[in-house]
Tab-separated table of C-alpha atoms and ligand atoms in Angstrom:
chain	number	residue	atom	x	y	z
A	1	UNK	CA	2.997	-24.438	5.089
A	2	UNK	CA	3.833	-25.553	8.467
A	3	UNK	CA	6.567	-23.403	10.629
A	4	UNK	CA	8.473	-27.417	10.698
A	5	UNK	CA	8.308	-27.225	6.515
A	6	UNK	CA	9.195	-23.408	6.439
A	7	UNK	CA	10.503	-20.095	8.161
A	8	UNK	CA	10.127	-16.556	7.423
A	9	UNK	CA	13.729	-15.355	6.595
A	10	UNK	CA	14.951	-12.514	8.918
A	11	UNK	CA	14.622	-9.941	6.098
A	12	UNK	CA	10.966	-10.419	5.630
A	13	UNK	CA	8.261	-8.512	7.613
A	14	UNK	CA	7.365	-9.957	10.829
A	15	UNK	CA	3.602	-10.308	10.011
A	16	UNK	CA	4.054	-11.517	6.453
A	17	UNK	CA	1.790	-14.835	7.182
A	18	UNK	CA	0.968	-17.625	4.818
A	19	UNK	CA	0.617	-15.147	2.403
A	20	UNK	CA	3.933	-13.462	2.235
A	21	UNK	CA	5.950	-14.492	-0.735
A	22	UNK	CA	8.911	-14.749	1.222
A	23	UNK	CA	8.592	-17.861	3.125
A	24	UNK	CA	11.067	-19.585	2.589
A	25	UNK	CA	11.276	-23.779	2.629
A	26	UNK	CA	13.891	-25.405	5.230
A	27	UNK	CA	16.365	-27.523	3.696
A	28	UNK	CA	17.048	-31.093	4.316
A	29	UNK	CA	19.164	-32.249	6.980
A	30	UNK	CA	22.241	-33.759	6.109
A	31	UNK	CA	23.820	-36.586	8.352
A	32	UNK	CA	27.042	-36.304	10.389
A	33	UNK	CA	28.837	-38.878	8.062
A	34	UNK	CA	27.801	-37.162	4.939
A	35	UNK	CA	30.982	-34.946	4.603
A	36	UNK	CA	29.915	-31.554	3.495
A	37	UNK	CA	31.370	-29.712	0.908
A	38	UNK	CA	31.289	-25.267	1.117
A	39	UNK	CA	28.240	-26.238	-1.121
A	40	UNK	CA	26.289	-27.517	1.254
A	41	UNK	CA	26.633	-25.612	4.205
A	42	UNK	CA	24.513	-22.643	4.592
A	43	UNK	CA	25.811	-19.668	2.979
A	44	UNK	CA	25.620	-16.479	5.344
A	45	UNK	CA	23.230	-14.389	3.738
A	46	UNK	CA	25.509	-12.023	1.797
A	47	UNK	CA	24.517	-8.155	0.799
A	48	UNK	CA	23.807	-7.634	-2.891
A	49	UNK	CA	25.479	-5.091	-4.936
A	50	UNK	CA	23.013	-2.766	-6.762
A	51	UNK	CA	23.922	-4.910	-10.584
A	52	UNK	CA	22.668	-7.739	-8.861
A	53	UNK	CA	19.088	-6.064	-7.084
A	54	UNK	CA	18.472	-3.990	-10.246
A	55	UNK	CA	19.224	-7.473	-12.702
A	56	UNK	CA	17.228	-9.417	-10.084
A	57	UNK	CA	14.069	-7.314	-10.171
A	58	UNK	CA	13.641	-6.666	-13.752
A	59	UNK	CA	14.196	-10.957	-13.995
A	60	UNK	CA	11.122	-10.945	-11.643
A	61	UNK	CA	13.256	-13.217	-9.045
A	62	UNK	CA	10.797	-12.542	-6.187
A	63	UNK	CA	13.254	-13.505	-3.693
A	64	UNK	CA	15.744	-10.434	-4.989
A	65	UNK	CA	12.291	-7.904	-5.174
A	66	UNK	CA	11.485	-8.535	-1.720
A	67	UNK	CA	14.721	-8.126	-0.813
A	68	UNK	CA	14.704	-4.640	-2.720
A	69	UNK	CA	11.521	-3.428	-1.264
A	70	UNK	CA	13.719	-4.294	2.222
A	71	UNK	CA	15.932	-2.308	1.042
A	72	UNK	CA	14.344	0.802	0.011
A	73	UNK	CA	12.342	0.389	3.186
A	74	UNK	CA	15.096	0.619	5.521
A	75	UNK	CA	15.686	3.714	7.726
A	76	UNK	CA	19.046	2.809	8.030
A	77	UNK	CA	21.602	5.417	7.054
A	78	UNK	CA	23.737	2.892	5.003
A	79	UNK	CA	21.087	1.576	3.087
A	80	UNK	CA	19.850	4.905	2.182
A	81	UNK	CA	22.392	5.638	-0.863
A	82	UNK	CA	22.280	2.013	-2.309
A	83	UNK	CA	18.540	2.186	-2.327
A	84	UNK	CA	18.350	5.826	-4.048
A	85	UNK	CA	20.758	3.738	-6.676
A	86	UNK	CA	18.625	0.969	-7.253
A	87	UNK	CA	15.359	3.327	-7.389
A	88	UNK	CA	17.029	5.318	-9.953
A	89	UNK	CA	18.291	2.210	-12.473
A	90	UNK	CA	14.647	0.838	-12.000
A	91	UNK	CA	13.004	3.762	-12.727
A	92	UNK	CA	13.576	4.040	-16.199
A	93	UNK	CA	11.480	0.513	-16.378
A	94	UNK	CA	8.537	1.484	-14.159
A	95	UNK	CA	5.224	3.112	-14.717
A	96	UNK	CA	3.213	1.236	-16.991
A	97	UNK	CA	0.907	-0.589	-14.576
A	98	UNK	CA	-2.458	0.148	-13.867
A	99	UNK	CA	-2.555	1.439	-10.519
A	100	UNK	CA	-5.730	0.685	-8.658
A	101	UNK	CA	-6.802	1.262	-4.465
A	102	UNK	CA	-9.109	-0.110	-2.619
A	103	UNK	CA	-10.502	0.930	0.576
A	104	UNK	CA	-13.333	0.023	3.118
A	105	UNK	CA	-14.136	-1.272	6.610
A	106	UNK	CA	-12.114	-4.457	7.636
A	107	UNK	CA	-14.738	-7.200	6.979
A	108	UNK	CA	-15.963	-5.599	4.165
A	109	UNK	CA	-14.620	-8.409	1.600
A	110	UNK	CA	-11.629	-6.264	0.268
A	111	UNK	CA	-9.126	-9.330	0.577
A	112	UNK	CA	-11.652	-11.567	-0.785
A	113	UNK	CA	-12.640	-9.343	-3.471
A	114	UNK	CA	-8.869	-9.265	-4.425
A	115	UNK	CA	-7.956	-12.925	-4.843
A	116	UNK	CA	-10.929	-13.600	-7.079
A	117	UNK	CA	-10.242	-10.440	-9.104
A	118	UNK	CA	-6.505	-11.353	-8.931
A	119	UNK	CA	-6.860	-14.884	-9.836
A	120	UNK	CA	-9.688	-13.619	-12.588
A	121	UNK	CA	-6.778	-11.714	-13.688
A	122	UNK	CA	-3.982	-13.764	-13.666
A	123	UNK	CA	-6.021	-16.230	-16.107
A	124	UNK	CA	-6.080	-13.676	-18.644
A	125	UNK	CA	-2.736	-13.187	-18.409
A	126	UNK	CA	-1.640	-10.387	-15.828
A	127	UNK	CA	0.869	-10.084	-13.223
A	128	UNK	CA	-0.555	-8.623	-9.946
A	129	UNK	CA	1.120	-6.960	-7.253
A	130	UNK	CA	-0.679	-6.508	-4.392
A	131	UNK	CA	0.695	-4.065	-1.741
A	132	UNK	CA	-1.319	-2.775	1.610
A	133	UNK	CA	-1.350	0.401	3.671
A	134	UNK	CA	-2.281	0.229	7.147
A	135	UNK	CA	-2.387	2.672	9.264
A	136	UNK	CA	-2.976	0.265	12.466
A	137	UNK	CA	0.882	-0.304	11.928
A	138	UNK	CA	1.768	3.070	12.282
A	139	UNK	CA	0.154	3.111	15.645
A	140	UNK	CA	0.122	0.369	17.380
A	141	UNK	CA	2.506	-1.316	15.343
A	142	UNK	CA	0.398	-4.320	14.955
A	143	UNK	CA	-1.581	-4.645	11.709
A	144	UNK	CA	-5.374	-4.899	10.905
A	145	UNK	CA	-4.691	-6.118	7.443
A	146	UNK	CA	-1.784	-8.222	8.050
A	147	UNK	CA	-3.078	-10.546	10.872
A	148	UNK	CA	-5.223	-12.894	9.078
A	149	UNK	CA	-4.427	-15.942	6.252
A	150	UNK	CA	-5.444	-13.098	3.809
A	151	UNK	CA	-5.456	-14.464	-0.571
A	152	UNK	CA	-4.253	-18.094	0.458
A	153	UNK	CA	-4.920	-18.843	-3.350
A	154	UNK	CA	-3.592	-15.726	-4.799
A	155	UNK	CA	-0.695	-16.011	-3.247
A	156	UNK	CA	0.259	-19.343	-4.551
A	157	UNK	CA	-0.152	-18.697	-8.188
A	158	UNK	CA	3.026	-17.773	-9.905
A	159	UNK	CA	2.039	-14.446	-11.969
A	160	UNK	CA	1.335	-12.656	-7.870
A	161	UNK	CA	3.325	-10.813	-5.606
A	162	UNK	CA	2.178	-9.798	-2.036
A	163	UNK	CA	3.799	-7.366	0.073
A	164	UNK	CA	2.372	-6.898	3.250
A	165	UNK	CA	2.125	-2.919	4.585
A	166	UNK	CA	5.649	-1.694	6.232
A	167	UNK	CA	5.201	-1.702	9.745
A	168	UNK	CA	5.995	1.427	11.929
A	169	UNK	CA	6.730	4.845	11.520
A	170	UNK	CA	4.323	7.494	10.108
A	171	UNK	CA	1.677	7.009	7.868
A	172	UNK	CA	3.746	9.563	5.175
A	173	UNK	CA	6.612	7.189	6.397
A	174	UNK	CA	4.008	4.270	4.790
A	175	UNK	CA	3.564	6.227	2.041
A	176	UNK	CA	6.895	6.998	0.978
A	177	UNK	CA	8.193	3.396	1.311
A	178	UNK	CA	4.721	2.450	-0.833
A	179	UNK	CA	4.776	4.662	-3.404
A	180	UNK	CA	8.624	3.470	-3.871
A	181	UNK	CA	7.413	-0.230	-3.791
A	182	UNK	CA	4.901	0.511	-6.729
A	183	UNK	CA	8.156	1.444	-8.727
A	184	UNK	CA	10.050	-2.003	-8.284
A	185	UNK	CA	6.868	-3.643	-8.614
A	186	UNK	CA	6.253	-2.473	-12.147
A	187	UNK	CA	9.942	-2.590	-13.301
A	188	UNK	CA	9.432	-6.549	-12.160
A	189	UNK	CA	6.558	-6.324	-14.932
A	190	UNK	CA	3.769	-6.839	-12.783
A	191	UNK	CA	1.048	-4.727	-14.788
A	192	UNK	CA	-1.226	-4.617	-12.252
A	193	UNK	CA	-0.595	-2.761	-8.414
A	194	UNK	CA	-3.496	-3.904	-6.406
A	195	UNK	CA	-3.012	-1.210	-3.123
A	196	UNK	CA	-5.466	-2.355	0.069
A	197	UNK	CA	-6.181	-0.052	2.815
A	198	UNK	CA	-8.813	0.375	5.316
A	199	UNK	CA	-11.540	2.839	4.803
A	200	UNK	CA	-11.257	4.958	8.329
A	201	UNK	CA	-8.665	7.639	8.771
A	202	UNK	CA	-6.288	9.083	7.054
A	203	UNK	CA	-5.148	6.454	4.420
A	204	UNK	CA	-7.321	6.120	1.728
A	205	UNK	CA	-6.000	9.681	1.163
A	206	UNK	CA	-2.767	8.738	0.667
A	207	UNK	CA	-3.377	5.521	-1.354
A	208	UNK	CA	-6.073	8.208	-3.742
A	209	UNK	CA	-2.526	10.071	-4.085
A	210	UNK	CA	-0.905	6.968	-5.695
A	211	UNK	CA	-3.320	5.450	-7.620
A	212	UNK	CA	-5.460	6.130	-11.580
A	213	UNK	CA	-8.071	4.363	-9.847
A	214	UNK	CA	-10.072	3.652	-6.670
A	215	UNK	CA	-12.256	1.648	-5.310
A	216	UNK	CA	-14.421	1.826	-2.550
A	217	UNK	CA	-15.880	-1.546	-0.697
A	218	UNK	CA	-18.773	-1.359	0.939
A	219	UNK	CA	-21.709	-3.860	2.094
A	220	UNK	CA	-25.417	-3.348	3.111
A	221	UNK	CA	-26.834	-2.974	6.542
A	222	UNK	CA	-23.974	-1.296	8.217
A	223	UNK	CA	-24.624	2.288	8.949
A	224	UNK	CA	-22.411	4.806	7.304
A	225	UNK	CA	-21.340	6.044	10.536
A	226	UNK	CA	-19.975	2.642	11.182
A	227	UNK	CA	-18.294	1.866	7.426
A	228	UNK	CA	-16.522	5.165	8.146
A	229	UNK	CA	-18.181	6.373	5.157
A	230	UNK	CA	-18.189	9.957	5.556
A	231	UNK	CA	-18.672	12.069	2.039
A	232	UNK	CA	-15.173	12.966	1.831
A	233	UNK	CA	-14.057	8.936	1.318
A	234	UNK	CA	-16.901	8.757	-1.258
A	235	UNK	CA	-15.626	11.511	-3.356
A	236	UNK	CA	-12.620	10.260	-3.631
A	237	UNK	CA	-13.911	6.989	-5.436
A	238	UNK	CA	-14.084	6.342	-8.923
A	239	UNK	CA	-16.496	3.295	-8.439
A	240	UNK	CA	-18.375	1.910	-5.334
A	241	UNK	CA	-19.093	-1.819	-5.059
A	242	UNK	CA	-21.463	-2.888	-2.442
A	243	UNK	CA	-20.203	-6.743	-1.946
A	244	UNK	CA	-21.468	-9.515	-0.434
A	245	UNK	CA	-24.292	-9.284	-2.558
A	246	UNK	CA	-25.564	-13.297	-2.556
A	247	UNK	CA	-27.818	-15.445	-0.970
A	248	UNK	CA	-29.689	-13.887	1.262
A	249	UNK	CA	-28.074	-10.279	1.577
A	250	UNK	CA	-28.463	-9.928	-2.472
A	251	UNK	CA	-31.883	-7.927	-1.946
A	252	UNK	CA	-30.081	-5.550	1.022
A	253	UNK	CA	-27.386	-4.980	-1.240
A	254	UNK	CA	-29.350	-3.973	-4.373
A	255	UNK	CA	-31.581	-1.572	-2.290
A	256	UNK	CA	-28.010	-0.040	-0.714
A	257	UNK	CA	-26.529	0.057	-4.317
A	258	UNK	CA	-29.362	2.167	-5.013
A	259	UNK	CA	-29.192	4.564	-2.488
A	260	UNK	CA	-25.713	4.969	-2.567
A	261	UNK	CA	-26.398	5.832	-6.343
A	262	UNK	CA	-28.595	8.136	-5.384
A	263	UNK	CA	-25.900	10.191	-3.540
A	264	UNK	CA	-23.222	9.908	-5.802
A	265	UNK	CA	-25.571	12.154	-7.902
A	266	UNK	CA	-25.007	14.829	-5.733
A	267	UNK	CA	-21.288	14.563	-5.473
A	268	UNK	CA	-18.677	16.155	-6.919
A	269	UNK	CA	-16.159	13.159	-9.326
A	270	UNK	CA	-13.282	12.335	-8.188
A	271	UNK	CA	-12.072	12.069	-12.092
A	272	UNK	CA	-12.476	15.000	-14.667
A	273	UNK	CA	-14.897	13.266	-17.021
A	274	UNK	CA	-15.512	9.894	-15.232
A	275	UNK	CA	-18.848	9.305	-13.485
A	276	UNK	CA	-18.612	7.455	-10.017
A	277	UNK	CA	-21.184	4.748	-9.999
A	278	UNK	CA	-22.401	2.271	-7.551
A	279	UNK	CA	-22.362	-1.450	-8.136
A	280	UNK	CA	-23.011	-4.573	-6.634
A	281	UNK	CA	-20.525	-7.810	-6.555
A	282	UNK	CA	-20.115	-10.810	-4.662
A	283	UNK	CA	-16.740	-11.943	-4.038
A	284	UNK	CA	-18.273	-14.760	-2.637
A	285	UNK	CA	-19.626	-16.489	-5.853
A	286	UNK	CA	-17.574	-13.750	-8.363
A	287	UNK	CA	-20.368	-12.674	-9.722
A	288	UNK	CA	-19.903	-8.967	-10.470
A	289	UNK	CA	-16.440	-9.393	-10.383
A	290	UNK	CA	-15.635	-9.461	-14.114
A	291	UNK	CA	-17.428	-6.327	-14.288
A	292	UNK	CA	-15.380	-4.254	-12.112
A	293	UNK	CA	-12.240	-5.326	-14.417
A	294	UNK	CA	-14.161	-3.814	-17.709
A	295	UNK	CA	-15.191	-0.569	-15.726
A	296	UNK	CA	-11.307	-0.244	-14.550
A	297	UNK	CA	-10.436	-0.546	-18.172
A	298	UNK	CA	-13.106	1.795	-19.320
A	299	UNK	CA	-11.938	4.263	-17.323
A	300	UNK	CA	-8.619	3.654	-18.801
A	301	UNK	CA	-9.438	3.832	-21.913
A	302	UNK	CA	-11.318	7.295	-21.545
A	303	UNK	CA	-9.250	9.042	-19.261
A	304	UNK	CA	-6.103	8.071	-21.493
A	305	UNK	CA	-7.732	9.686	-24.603
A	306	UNK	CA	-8.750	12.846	-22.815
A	307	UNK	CA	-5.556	13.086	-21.238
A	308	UNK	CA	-6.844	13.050	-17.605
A	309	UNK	CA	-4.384	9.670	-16.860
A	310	UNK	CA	-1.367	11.464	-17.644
A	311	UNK	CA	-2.416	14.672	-15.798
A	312	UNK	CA	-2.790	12.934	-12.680
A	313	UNK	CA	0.352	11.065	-12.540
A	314	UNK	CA	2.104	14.444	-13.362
A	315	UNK	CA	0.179	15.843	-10.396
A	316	UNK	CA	0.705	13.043	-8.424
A	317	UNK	CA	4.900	12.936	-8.996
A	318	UNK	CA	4.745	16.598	-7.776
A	319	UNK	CA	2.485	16.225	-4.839
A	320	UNK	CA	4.608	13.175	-3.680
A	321	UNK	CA	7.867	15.645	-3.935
A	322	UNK	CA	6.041	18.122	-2.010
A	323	UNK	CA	4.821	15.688	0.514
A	324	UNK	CA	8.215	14.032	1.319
A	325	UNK	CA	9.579	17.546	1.848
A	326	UNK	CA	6.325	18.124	4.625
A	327	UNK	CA	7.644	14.545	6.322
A	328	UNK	CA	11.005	15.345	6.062
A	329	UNK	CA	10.690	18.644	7.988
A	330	UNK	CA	7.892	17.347	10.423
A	331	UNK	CA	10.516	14.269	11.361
A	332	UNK	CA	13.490	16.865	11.780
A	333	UNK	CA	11.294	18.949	14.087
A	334	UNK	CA	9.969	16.522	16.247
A	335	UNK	CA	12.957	14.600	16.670
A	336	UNK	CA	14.883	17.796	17.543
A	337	UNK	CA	16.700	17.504	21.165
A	338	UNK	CA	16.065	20.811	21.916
A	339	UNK	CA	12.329	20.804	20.893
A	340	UNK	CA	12.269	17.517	22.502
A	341	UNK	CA	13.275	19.134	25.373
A	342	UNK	CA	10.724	21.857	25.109
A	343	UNK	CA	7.666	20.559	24.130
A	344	UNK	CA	6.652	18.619	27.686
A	345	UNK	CA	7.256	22.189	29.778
A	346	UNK	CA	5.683	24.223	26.962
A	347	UNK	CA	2.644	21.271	26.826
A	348	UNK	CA	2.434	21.718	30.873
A	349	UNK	CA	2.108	25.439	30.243
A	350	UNK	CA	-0.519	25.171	27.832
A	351	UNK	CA	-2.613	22.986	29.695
A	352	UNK	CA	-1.881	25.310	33.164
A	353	UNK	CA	-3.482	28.126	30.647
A	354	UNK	CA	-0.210	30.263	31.334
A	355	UNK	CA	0.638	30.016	27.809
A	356	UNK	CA	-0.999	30.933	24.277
A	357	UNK	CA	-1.080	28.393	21.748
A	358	UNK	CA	0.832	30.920	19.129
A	359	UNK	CA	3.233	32.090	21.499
A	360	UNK	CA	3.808	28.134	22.473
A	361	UNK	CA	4.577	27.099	18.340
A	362	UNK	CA	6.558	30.582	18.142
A	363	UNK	CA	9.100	29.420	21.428
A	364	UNK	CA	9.229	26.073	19.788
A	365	UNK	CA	9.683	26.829	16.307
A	366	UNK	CA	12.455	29.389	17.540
A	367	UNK	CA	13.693	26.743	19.779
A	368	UNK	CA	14.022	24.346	16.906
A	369	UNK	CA	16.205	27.344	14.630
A	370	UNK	CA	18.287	28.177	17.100
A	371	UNK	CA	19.422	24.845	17.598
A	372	UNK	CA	19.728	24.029	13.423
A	373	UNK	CA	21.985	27.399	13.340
B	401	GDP	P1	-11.556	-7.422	4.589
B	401	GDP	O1	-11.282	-7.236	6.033
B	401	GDP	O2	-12.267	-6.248	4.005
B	401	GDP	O3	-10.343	-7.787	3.808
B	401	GDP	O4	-12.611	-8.626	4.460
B	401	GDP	P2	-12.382	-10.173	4.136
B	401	GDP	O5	-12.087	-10.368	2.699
B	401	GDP	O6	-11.398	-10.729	5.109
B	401	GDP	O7	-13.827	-10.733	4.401
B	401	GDP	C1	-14.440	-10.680	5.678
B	401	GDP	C2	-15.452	-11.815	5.794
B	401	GDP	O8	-16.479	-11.661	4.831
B	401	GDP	C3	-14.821	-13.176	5.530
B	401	GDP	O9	-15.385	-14.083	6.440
B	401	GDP	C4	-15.242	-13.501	4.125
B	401	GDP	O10	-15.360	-14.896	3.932
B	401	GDP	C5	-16.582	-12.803	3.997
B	401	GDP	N1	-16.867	-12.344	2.631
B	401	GDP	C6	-16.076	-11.621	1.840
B	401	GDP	N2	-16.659	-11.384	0.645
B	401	GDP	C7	-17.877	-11.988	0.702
B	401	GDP	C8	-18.975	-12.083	-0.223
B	401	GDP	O11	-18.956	-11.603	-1.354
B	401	GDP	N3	-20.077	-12.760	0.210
B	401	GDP	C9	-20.151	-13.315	1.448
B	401	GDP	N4	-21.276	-13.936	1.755
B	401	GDP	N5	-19.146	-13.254	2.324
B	401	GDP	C10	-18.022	-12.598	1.977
């Protein structure tokens, strides 16, 4: 769509691209002698109340859901107890998708591999949300993942929903908003939550914490130093797919497959009862694509009889209660004028070598209570 056809509405993440669902079309213009009635002039864009978010999401009007992921995204201290309403109604309706991550190096085919398993999907009948986590946002407040055209056809077809990572903050600021967007999603019905993030820090642990299943992306020739594949990332995943397996690359990838198979033997799972194996796919021509659908609903199927599913959810509600208390205090800290204050002379001290590193968090941390008393 062409910026003349369309703009991106002022609610809607800056770097929401083609892609976003958001978009919205540009009306037509109406001549100076056609008289216009309150219809037809452009309505300011009015706040909702939290009857019409709550009825809006669970209709699936994907104008209203991207308005209440927005929403529960703000930091904004008036949005804050409208949000925590419409979180709570929508609850009630949430948590019966099939929650599945997927991590790797940017280039590895992750965005690819999603629109042909999300259009495989939508065929049969699913709705797919797609959400990302990027940590580039968090830093430099651009976005790795959010730069390109990413799902051009995915994102066209009615039964999909793309939301694009929240920009700034920290990454357990990400999280947070993420975790809550997962919610909405699946009280709009999308049975599916498709959650992207790149394979080389810190977030593929926090997208492990919010998912039943994960998936790493990985193609042959690249070293594991440079795919950020350290054993830690590999643990984590419940199946490894070594894409781009086609044309010419299909031999490299089938020898790769095989050694990463080999190391997976020595690995601890990352599910009770689930074995981690490596595969090959080709997002390219789909072939191996199907496949990774029927493992995903293996895996279902066997850790919902053995009870694993529901263990990890429980575990994962409590770990995400314990880990927005950790962000809450970190943010109170740091933002702290008096250990604002402190922190550059206690940082010149430390680097002088006049002061200890405990007795530098002790004068902060007491520097911080004093101040809260
Ligand atoms: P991402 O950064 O991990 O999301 O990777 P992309 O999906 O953007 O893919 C990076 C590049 O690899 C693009 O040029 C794709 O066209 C290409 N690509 C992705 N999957 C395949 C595949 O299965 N086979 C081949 N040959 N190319 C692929």
């Amino acid at each position: 769509m062409s910026d003349e056809q369309s703009y991106l509405p002022d609610w809607a993440p800056k770097d929401g691209g083609d892609a976003f669902a958001v978009r919205v079309k540009k009306g037509i213009e109406t001549h100076s002698f056609v008289k216009k009635t309150p219809a037809s002039t452009p309505k300011k864009r009015s706040e909702l109340t939290v009857d019409e978010y709550v009825n809006g999401v669970l209709k699936n009007d994907k104008t209203v859901l991207a308005r209440a992921i927005t929403l529960v995204e703000s930091n904004a201290p008036e949005h804050y107890e409208k949000a925590r309403e419409v979180l709570k109604r929508l609850l009630p309706h949430s948590g019966k998708s099939l929650r599945v991550g997927i991590t790797g190096v940017p280039g590895g085919g992750k965005s690819m591999l999603i629109e042909t398993l999300g259009c495989q999907l939508i065929d049969q009948g699913h709705k797919i949300a797609v959400l990302t986590v990027d940590p580039s946002s968090t830093i430099t407040k651009g976005s790795i993942l959010g730069d390109k055209t990413r799902m051009e056809k995915l994102s066209r077809l009615q039964g999909c929903f793309i939301r694009p990572s929240p920009s700034g903050g920290t990454l357990g600021g990400v999280t947070r908003k993420t975790r809550e967007t997962i919610l909405i999603c699946e009280a709009a019905g999308y049975d599916v939550v498709l959650i992207e993030t790149i394979g080389v820090g810190q977030s593929e642990i926090a997208v492990r914490s919010m998912v039943d299943f994960f998936l790493l992306v990985m193609i042959a020739g690249a070293g594991d130093e440079l795919q950020g594949i350290k054993k830690g990332v590999m643990e984590l995943a419940d199946a490894l797919m070594v894409n781009k397996a086609d044309g010419r690359n299909k031999a490299h990838a089938l020898r790769a497959k095989n050694e990463y198979a080999m190391a997976l033997k020595y690995l601890a799972p990352a599910t009770k009862g689930w074995e981690t194996k490596a595969y090959t796919c080709s997002a390219l021509t789909g072939e191996g694509i199907r496949e990774i659908w029927e493992n995903i609903k293996t895996f279902e199927r066997i850790t919902k009889q053995t009870g694993v599913f529901k263990e990890r959810r429980q575990r994962q509600s409590i770990d995400w209660v314990f880990s927005m208390i950790e962000d809450y205090l970190k943010e109170n800290f740091y933002s702290n004028p008096s250990v604002q204050k402190e922190l550059p002379i206690i940082k010149e001290k430390l680097l002088k070598g006049d002061l200890l590193p405990t007795t530098a968090a002790e004068n902060l941390l007491k520097a911080y209570y004093l101040s809260e008393k």
